[in-house]
CSV table of C-alpha atoms in Angstrom, one decimal:
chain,number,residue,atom,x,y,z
X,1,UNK,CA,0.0,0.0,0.0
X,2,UNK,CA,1.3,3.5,-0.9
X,3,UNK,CA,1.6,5.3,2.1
X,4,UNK,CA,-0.3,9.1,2.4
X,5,UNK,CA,1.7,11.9,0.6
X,6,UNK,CA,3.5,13.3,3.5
X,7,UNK,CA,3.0,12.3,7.0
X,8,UNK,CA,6.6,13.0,8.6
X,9,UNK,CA,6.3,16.6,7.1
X,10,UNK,CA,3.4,17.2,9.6
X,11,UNK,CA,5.1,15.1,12.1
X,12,UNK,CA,7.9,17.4,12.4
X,13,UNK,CA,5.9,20.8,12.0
X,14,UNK,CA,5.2,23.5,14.3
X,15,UNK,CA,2.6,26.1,14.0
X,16,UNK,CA,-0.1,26.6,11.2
X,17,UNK,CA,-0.9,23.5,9.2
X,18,UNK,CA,-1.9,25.3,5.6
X,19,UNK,CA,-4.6,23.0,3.1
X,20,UNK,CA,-3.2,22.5,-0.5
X,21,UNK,CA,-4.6,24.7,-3.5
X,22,UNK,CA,-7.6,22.3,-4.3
X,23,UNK,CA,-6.4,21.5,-8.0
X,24,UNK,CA,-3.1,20.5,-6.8
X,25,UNK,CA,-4.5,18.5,-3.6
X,26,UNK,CA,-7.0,16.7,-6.6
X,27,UNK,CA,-3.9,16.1,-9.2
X,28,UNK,CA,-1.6,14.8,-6.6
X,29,UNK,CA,-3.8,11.9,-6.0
X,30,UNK,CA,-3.3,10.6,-9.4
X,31,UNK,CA,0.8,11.6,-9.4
X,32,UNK,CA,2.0,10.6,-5.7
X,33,UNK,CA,1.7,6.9,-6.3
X,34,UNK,CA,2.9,7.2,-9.6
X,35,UNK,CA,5.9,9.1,-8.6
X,36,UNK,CA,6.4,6.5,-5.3
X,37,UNK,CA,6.4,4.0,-8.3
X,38,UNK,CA,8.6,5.2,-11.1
X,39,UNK,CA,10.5,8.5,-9.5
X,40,UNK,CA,8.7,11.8,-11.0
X,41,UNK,CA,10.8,13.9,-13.6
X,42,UNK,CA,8.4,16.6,-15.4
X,43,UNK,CA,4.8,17.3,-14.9
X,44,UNK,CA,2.6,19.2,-17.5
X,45,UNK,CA,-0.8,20.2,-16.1
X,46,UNK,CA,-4.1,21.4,-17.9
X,47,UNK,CA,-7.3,21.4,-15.9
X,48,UNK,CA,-10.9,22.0,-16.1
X,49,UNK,CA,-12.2,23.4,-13.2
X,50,UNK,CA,-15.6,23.7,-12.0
X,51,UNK,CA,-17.4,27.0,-10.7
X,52,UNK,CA,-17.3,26.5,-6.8
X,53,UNK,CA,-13.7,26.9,-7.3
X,54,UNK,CA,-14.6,30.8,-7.3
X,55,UNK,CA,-17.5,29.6,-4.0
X,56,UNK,CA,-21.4,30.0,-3.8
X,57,UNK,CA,-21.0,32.8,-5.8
X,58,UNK,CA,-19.8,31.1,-8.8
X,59,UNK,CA,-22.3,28.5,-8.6
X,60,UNK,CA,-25.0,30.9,-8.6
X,61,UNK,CA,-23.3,33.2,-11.9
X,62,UNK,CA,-23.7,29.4,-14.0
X,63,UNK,CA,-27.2,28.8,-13.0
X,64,UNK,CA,-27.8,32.4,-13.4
X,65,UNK,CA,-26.8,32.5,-16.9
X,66,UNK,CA,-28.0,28.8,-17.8
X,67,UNK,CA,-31.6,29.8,-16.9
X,68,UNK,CA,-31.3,32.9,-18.6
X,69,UNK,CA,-30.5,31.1,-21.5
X,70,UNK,CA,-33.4,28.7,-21.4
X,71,UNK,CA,-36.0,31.6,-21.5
X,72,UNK,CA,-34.0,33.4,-23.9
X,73,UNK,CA,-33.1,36.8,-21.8
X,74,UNK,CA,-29.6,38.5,-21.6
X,75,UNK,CA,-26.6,36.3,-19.7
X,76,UNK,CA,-26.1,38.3,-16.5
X,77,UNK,CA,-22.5,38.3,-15.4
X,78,UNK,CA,-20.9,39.8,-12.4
X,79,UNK,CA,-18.3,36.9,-10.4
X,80,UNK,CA,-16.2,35.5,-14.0
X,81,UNK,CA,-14.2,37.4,-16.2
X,82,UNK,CA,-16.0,36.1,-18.9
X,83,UNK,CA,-19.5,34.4,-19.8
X,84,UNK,CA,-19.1,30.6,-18.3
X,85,UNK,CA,-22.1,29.0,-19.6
X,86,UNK,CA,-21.2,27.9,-23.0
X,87,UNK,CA,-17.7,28.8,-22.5
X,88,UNK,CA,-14.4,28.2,-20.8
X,89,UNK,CA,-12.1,30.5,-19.8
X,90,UNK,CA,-8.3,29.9,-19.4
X,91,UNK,CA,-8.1,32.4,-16.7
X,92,UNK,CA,-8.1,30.8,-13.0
X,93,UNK,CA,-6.9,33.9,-10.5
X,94,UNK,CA,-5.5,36.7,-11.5
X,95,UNK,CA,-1.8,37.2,-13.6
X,96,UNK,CA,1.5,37.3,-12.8
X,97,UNK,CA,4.4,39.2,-14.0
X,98,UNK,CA,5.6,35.6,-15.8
X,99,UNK,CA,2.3,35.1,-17.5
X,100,UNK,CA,0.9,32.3,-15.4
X,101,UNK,CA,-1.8,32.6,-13.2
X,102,UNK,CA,-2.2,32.5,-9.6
X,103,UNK,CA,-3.7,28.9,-9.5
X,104,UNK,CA,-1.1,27.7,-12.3
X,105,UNK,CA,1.8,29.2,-10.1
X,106,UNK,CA,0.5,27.5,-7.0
X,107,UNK,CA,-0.2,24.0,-8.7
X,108,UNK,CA,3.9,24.5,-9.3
X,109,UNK,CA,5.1,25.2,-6.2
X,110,UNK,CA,2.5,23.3,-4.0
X,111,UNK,CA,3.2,20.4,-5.9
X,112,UNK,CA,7.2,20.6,-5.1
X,113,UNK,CA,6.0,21.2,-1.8
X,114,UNK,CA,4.5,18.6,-1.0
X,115,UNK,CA,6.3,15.9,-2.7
X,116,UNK,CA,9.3,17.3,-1.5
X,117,UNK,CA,10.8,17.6,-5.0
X,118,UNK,CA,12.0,21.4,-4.7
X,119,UNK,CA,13.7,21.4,-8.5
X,120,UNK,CA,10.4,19.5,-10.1
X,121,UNK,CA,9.7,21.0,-13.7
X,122,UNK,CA,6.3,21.7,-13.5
X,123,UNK,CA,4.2,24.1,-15.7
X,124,UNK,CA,0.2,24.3,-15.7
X,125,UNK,CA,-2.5,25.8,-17.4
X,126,UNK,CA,-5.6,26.4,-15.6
X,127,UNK,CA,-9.1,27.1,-17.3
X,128,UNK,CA,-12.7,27.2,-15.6
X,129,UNK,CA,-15.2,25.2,-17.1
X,130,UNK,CA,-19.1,25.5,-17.1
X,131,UNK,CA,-19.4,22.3,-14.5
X,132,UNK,CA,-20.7,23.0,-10.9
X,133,UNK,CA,-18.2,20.7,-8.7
X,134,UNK,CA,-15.5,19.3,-8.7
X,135,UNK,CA,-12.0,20.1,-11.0
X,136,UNK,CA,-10.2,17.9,-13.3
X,137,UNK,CA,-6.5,17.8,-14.5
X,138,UNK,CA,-5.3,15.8,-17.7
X,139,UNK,CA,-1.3,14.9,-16.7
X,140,UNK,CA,1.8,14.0,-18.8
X,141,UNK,CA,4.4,12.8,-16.4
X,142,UNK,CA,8.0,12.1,-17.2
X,143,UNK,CA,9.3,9.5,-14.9
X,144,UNK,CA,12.9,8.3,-14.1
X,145,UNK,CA,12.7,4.4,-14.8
X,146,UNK,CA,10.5,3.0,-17.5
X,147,UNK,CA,6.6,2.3,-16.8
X,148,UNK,CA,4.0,0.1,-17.6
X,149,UNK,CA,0.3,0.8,-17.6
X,150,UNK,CA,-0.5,-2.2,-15.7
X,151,UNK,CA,1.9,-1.5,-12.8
X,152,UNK,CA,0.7,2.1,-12.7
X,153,UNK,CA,-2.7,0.8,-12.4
X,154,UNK,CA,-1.5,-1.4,-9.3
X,155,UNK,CA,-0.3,1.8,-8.2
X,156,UNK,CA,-2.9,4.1,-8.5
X,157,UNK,CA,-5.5,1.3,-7.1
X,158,UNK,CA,-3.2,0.7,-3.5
X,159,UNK,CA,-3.4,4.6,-3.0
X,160,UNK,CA,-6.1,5.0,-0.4
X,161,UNK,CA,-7.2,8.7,-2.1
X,162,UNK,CA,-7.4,7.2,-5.3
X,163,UNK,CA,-9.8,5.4,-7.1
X,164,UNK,CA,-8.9,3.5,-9.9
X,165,UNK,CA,-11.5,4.0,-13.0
X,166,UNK,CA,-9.7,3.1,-15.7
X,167,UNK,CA,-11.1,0.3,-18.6
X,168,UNK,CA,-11.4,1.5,-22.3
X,169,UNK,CA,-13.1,-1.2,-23.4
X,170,UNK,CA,-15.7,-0.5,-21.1
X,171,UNK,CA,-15.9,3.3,-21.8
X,172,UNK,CA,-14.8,3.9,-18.0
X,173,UNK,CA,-13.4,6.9,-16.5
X,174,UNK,CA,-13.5,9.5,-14.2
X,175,UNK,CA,-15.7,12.4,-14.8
X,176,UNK,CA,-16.3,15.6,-12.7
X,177,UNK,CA,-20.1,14.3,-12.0
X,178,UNK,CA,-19.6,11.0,-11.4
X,179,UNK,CA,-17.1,12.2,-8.6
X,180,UNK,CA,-18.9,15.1,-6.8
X,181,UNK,CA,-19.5,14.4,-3.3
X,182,UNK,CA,-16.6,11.4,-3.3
X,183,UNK,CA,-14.0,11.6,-0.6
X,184,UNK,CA,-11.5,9.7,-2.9
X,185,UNK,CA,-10.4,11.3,-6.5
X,186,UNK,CA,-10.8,9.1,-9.4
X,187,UNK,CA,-8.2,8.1,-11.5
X,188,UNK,CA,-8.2,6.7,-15.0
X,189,UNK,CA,-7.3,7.2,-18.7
X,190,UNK,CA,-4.0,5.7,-17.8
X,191,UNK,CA,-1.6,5.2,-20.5
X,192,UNK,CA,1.9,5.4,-22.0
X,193,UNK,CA,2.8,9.2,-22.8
X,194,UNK,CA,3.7,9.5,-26.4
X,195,UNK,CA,5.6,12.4,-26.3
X,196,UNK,CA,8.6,10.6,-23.3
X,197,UNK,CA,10.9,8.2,-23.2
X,198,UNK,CA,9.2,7.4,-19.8
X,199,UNK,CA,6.2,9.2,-19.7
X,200,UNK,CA,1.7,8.5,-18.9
X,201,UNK,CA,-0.9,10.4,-19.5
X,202,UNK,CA,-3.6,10.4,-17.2
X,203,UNK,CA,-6.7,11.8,-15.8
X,204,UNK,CA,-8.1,12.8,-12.4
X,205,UNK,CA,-11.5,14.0,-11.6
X,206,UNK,CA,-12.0,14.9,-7.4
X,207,UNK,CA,-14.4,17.1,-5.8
X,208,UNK,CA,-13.2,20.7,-5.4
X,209,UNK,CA,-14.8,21.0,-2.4
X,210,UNK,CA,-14.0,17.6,-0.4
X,211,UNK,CA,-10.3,16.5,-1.6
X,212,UNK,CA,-9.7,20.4,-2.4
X,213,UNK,CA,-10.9,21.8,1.0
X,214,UNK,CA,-12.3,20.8,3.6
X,215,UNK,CA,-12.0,16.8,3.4
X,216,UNK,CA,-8.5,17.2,3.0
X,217,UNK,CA,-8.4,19.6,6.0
X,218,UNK,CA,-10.1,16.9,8.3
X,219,UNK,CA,-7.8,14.2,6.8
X,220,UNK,CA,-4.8,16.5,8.0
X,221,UNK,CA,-6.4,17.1,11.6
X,222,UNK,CA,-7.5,13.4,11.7
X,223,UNK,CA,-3.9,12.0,11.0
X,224,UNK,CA,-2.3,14.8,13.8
X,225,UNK,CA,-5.0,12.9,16.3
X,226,UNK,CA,-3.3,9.7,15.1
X,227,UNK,CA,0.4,10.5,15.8
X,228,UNK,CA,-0.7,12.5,18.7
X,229,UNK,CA,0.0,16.0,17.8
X,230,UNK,CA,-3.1,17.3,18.6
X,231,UNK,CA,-4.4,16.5,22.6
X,232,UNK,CA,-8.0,17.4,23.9
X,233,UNK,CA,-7.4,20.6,25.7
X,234,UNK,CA,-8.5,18.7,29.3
X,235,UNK,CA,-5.7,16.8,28.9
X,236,UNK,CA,-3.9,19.6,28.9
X,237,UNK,CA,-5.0,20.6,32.2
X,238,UNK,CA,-4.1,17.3,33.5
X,239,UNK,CA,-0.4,17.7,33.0
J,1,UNK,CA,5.2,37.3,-42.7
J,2,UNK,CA,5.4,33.1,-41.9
J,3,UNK,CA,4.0,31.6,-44.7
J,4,UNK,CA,0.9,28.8,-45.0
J,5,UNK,CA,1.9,25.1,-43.7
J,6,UNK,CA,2.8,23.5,-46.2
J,7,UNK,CA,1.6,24.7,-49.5
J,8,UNK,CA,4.4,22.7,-51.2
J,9,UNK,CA,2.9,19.2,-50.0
J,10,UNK,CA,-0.2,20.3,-51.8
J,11,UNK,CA,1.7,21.6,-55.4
J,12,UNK,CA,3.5,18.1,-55.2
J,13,UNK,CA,0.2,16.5,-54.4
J,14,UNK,CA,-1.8,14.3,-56.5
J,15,UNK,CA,-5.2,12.8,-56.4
J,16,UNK,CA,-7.8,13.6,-53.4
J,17,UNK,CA,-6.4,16.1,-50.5
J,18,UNK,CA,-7.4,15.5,-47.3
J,19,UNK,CA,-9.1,18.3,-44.5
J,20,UNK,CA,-7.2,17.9,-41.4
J,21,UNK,CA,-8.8,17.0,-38.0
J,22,UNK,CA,-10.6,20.2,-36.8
J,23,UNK,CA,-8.4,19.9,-33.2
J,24,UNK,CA,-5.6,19.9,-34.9
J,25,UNK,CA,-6.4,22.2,-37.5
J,26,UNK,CA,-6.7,24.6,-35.1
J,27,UNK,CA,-3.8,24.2,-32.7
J,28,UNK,CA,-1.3,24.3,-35.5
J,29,UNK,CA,-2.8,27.6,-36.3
J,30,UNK,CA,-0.3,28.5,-33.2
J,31,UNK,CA,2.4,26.0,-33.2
J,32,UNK,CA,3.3,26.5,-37.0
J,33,UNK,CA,4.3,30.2,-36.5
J,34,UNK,CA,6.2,29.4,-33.7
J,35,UNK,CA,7.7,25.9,-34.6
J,36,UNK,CA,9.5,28.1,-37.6
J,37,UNK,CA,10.7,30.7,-35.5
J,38,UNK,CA,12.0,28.4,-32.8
J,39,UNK,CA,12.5,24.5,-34.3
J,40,UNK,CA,9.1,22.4,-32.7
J,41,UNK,CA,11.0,19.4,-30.1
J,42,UNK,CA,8.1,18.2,-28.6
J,43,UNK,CA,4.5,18.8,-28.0
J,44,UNK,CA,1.8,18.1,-25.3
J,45,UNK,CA,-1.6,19.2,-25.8
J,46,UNK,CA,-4.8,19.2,-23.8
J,47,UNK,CA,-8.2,19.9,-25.8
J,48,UNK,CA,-11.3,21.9,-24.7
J,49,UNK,CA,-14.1,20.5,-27.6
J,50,UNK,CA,-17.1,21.7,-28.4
J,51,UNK,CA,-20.4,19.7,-29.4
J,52,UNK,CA,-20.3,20.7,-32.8
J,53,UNK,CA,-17.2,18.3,-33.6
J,54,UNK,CA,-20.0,15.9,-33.5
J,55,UNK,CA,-22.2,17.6,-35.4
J,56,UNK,CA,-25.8,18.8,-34.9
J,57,UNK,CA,-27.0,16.0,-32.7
J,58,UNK,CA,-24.1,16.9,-30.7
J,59,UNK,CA,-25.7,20.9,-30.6
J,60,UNK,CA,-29.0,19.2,-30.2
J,61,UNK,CA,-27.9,17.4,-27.3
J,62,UNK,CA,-26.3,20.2,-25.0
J,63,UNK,CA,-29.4,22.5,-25.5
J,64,UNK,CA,-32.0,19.8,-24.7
J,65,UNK,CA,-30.1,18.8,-21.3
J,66,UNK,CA,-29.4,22.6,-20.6
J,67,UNK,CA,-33.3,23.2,-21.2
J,68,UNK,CA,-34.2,20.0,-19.4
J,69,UNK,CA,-31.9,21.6,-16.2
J,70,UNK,CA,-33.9,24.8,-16.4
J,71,UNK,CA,-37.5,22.9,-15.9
J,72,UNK,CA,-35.6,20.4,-13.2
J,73,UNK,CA,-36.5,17.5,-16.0
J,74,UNK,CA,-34.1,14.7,-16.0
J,75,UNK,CA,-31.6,15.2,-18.6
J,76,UNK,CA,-31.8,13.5,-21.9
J,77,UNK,CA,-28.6,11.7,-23.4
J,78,UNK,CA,-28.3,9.7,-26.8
J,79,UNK,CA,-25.1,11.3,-28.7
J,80,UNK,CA,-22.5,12.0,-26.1
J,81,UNK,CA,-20.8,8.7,-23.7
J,82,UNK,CA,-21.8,10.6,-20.3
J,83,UNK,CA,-24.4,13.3,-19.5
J,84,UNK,CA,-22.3,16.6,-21.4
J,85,UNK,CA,-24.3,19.8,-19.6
J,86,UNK,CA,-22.5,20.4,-16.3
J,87,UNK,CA,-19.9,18.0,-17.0
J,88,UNK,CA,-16.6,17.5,-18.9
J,89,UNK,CA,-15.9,14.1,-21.2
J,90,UNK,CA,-12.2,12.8,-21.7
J,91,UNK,CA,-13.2,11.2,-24.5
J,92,UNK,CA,-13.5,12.0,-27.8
J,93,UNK,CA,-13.7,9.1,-30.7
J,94,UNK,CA,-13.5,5.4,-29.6
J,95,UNK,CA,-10.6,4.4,-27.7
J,96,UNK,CA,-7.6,2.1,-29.6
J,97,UNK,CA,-5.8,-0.9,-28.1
J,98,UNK,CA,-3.1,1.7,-26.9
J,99,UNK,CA,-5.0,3.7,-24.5
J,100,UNK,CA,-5.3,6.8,-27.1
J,101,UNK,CA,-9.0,7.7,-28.6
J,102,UNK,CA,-8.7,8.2,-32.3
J,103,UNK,CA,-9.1,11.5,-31.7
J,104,UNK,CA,-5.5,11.7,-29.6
J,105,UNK,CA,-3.8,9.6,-32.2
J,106,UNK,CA,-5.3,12.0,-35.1
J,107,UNK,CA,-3.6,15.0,-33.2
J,108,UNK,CA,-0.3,13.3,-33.0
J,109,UNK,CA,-0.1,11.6,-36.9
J,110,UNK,CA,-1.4,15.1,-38.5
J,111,UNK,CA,0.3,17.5,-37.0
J,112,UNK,CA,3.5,15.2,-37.6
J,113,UNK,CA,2.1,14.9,-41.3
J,114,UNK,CA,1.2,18.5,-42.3
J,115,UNK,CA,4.2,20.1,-40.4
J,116,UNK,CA,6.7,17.8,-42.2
J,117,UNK,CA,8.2,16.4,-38.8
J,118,UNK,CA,7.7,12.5,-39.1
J,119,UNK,CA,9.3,12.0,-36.1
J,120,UNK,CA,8.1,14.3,-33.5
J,121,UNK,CA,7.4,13.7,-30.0
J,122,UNK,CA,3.4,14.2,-29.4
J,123,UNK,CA,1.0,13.4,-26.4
J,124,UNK,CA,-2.8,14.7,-26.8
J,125,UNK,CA,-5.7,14.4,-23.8
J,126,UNK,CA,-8.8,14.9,-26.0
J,127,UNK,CA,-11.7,16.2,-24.1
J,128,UNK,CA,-15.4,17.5,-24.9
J,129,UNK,CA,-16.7,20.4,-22.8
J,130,UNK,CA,-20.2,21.8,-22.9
J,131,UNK,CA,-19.3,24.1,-25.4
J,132,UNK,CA,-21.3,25.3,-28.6
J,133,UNK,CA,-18.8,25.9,-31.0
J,134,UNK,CA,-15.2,26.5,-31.2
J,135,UNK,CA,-12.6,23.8,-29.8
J,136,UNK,CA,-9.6,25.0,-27.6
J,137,UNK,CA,-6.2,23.7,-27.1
J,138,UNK,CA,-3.7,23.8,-24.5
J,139,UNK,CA,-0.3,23.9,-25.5
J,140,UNK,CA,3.1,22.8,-23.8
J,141,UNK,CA,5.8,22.7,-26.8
J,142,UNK,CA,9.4,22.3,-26.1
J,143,UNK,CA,11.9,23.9,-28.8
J,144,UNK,CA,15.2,23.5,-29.9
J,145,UNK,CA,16.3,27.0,-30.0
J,146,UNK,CA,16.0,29.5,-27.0
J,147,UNK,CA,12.5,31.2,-26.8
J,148,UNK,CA,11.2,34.6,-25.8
J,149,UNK,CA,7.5,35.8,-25.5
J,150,UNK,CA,8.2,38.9,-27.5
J,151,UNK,CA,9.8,36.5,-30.2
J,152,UNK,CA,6.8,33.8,-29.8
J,153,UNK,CA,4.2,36.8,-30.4
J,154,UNK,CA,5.9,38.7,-33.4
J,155,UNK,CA,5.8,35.6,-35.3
J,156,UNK,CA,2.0,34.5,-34.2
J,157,UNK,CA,1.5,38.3,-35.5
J,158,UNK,CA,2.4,37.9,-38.7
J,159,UNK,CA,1.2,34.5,-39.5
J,160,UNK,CA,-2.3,34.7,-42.1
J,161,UNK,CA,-4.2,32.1,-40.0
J,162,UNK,CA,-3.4,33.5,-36.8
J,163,UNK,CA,-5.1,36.4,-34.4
J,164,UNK,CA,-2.5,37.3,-31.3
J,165,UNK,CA,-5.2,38.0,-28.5
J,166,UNK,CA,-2.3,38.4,-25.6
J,167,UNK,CA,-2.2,40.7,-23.3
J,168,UNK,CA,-2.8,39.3,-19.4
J,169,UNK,CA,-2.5,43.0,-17.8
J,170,UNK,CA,-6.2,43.5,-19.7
J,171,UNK,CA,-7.5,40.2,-19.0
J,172,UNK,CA,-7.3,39.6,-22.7
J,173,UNK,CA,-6.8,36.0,-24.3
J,174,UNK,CA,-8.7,34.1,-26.8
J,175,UNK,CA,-11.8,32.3,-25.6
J,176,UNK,CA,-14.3,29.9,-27.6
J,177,UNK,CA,-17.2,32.7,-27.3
J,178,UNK,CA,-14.9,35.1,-28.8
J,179,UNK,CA,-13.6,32.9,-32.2
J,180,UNK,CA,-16.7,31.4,-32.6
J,181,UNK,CA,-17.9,32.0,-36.5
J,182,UNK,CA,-14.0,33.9,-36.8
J,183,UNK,CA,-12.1,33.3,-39.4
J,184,UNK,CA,-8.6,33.2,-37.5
J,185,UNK,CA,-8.0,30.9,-34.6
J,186,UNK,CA,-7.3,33.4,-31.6
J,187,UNK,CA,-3.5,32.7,-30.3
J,188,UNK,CA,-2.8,34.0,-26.5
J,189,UNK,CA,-1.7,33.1,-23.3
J,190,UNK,CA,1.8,33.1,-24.8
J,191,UNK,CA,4.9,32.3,-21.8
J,192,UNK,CA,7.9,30.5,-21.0
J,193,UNK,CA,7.0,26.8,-19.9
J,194,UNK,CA,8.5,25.9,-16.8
J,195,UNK,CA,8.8,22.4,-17.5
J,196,UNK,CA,11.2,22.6,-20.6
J,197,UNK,CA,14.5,24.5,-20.9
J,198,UNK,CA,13.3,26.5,-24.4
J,199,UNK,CA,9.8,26.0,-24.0
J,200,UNK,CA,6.3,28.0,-24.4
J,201,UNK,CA,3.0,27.1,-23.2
J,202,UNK,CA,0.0,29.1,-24.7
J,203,UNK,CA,-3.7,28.6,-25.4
J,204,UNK,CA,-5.8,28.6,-29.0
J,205,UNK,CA,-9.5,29.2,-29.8
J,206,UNK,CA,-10.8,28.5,-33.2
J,207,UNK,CA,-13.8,27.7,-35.0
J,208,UNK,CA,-14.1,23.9,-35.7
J,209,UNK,CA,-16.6,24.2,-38.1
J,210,UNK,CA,-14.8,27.1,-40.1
J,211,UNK,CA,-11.1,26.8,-39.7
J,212,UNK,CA,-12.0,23.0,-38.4
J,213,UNK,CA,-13.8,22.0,-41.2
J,214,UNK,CA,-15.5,24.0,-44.1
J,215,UNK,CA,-13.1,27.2,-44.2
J,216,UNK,CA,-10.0,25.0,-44.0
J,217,UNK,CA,-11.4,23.3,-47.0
J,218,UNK,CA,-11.9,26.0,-49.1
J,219,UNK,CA,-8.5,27.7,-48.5
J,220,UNK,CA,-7.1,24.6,-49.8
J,221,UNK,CA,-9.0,24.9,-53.3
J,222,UNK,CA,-8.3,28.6,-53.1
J,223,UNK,CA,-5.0,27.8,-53.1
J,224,UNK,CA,-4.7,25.0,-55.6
J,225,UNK,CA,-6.8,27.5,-58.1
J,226,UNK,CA,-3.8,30.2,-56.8
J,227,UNK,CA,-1.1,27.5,-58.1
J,228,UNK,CA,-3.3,26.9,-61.1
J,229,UNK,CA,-3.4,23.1,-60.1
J,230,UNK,CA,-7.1,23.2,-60.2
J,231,UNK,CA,-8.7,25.0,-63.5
J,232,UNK,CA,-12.1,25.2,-64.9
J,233,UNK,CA,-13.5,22.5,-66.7
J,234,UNK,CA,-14.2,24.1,-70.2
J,235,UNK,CA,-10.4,25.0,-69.8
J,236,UNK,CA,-9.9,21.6,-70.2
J,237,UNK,CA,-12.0,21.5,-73.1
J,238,UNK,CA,-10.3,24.3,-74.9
J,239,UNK,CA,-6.7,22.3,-75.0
């Protein structure tokens, strides 16, 4: 079994405990086992993020306009840089000097971070789509020592935030609404990346607001419980 | 001024020319420009489609399960794998014994094919979004030569079947709502990719059913009449 991304870096933390951007928390659970299996070397990122990545508020500006479209009145728009019904826009956060985006710098560094791979080549585009929850990411990995599909599989599927969903034949994989409201991300699409020596493709679908927020931050408290970093205050009191 | 793709395949060309994949029709309308200026070494690419690359059913299909949403009906679905309102589908085309939908293997073997580079290195995630018209791509292209972003949008500039919408301090990029029914395929997000020592990642709109499809098709007679390979018929007569 592939252990959790990071324990040892909470272990040995003191003071504020920070939750992952909630693409990079929904990617990594397709790319941690994978790197844990063949040794991560380059990561190019392009996702598809849904609406409640900008909150309520986001949700609302999508219904808002889809209804407005059904009875044929004027798209109203207010939260989104641009009209999101009917349209994606690759604009996630606002711009750097560099070009990239907010979201697409943090899916960089976050994901060094919490690998622990500080000099990881990693570059991301981010784009909001017209879906209400949660984001996907399509990933081309470069790896240090040659893969297989199968043994990625095996990897992927002994991850416990993964699940596996991942058969051609069978027209299965993960989409954003078959995994809004899941606690684990699904995983699938799993194949050998044409453009590297040792490279796959893949594809992760994982609710924005579970795996990307608040899931993740309950996971993080749940695990400090375990190793007993965190203490009911009355037992404080008893020392 | 970079010149049209390869205008010499078609002078050396006989019998029936073929119209390229509508994807990669319109992702090459930014990676040609800057593939001469800086020598293409490898491409990854990430597709936003619309429902019109499967034709009107596909139209038909997003606007009955968008109305259907508005009267809180239960959503129709006959043309697209998985429900396509509210939702994004990494699939386009049937899957093939490798893992790549004929779609993904299209985008690899034409853009090899009409840019002349047999052997290049090229990974594609093909994906329908509930879009109208107009596909997207995201682009992550390595380059043999070193890059700059002035460079990259000079020579988008002056290419014929480009438009360089690229400036992130006005929130302005290319989105499928703006190039739909356009001529040009709109060229923006233009910067250095992190993950490749000389590399660029930007973003293309363009209209599958124009440049995708009918337009593309038309600029190719236009051009044979041009080279006077294609004459009228009572010129024929007349010799």
């Amino acid at each position: 079994m592939i252990p959790e991304i990071n324990p040892e870096a909470l272990r040995n933390h003191k003071g504020i405990v920070a939750n992952p951007n909630c693409s990079t928390a929904v990617a990594l659970m397709g790319i941690w086992p994978l790197h844990r299996r063949f040794g991560l070397k380059r990561l190019i990122l392009a996702t598809y993020q849904s609406v409640t990545g900008a909150g309520t508020e986001g949700e609302k500006e999508l219904e808002a306009q889809v209804l407005a479209h059904a009875k044929g009145a004027e798209l109203p728009r207010r939260v989104f840089p641009r009209q999101i019904a009917f349209n994606v826009i690759p604009q996630v956060d606002a711009f750097g000097a560099n070009g990239y985006t907010g979201e697409e710098t943090k899916m960089m560094l976050e994901s060094r971070k919490i690998m622990g791979l500080p000099q990881l080549p990693v570059s991301a585009t981010c784009v909001r789509v017209p879906v209400v929850r949660a984001h996907s990411v399509a990933v081309s990995a470069e790896f240090e020592r040659p893969v297989s599909v199968a043994e990625a599989r095996e990897a992927v599927s002994s991850f416990p935030g993964a699940e596996l969903v991942d058969d051609p034949s069978r027209g299965e994989y993960p989409t954003p609404l078959d995994f809004s409201g899941k606690v684990k991300c699904g995983v699938g699409r799993i194949r050998v990346d044409t453009a590297f020596p040792n490279g796959l493709s893949f594809w992760v679908s994982g609710d924005n607001l579970w795996k990307g927020a608040a899931l993740n931050a309950v996971q993080v408290a749940e695990l400090m419980v375990r190793e007993g970093m965190l203490v009911p205050r009355n037992a404080l009191a008893a020392v």
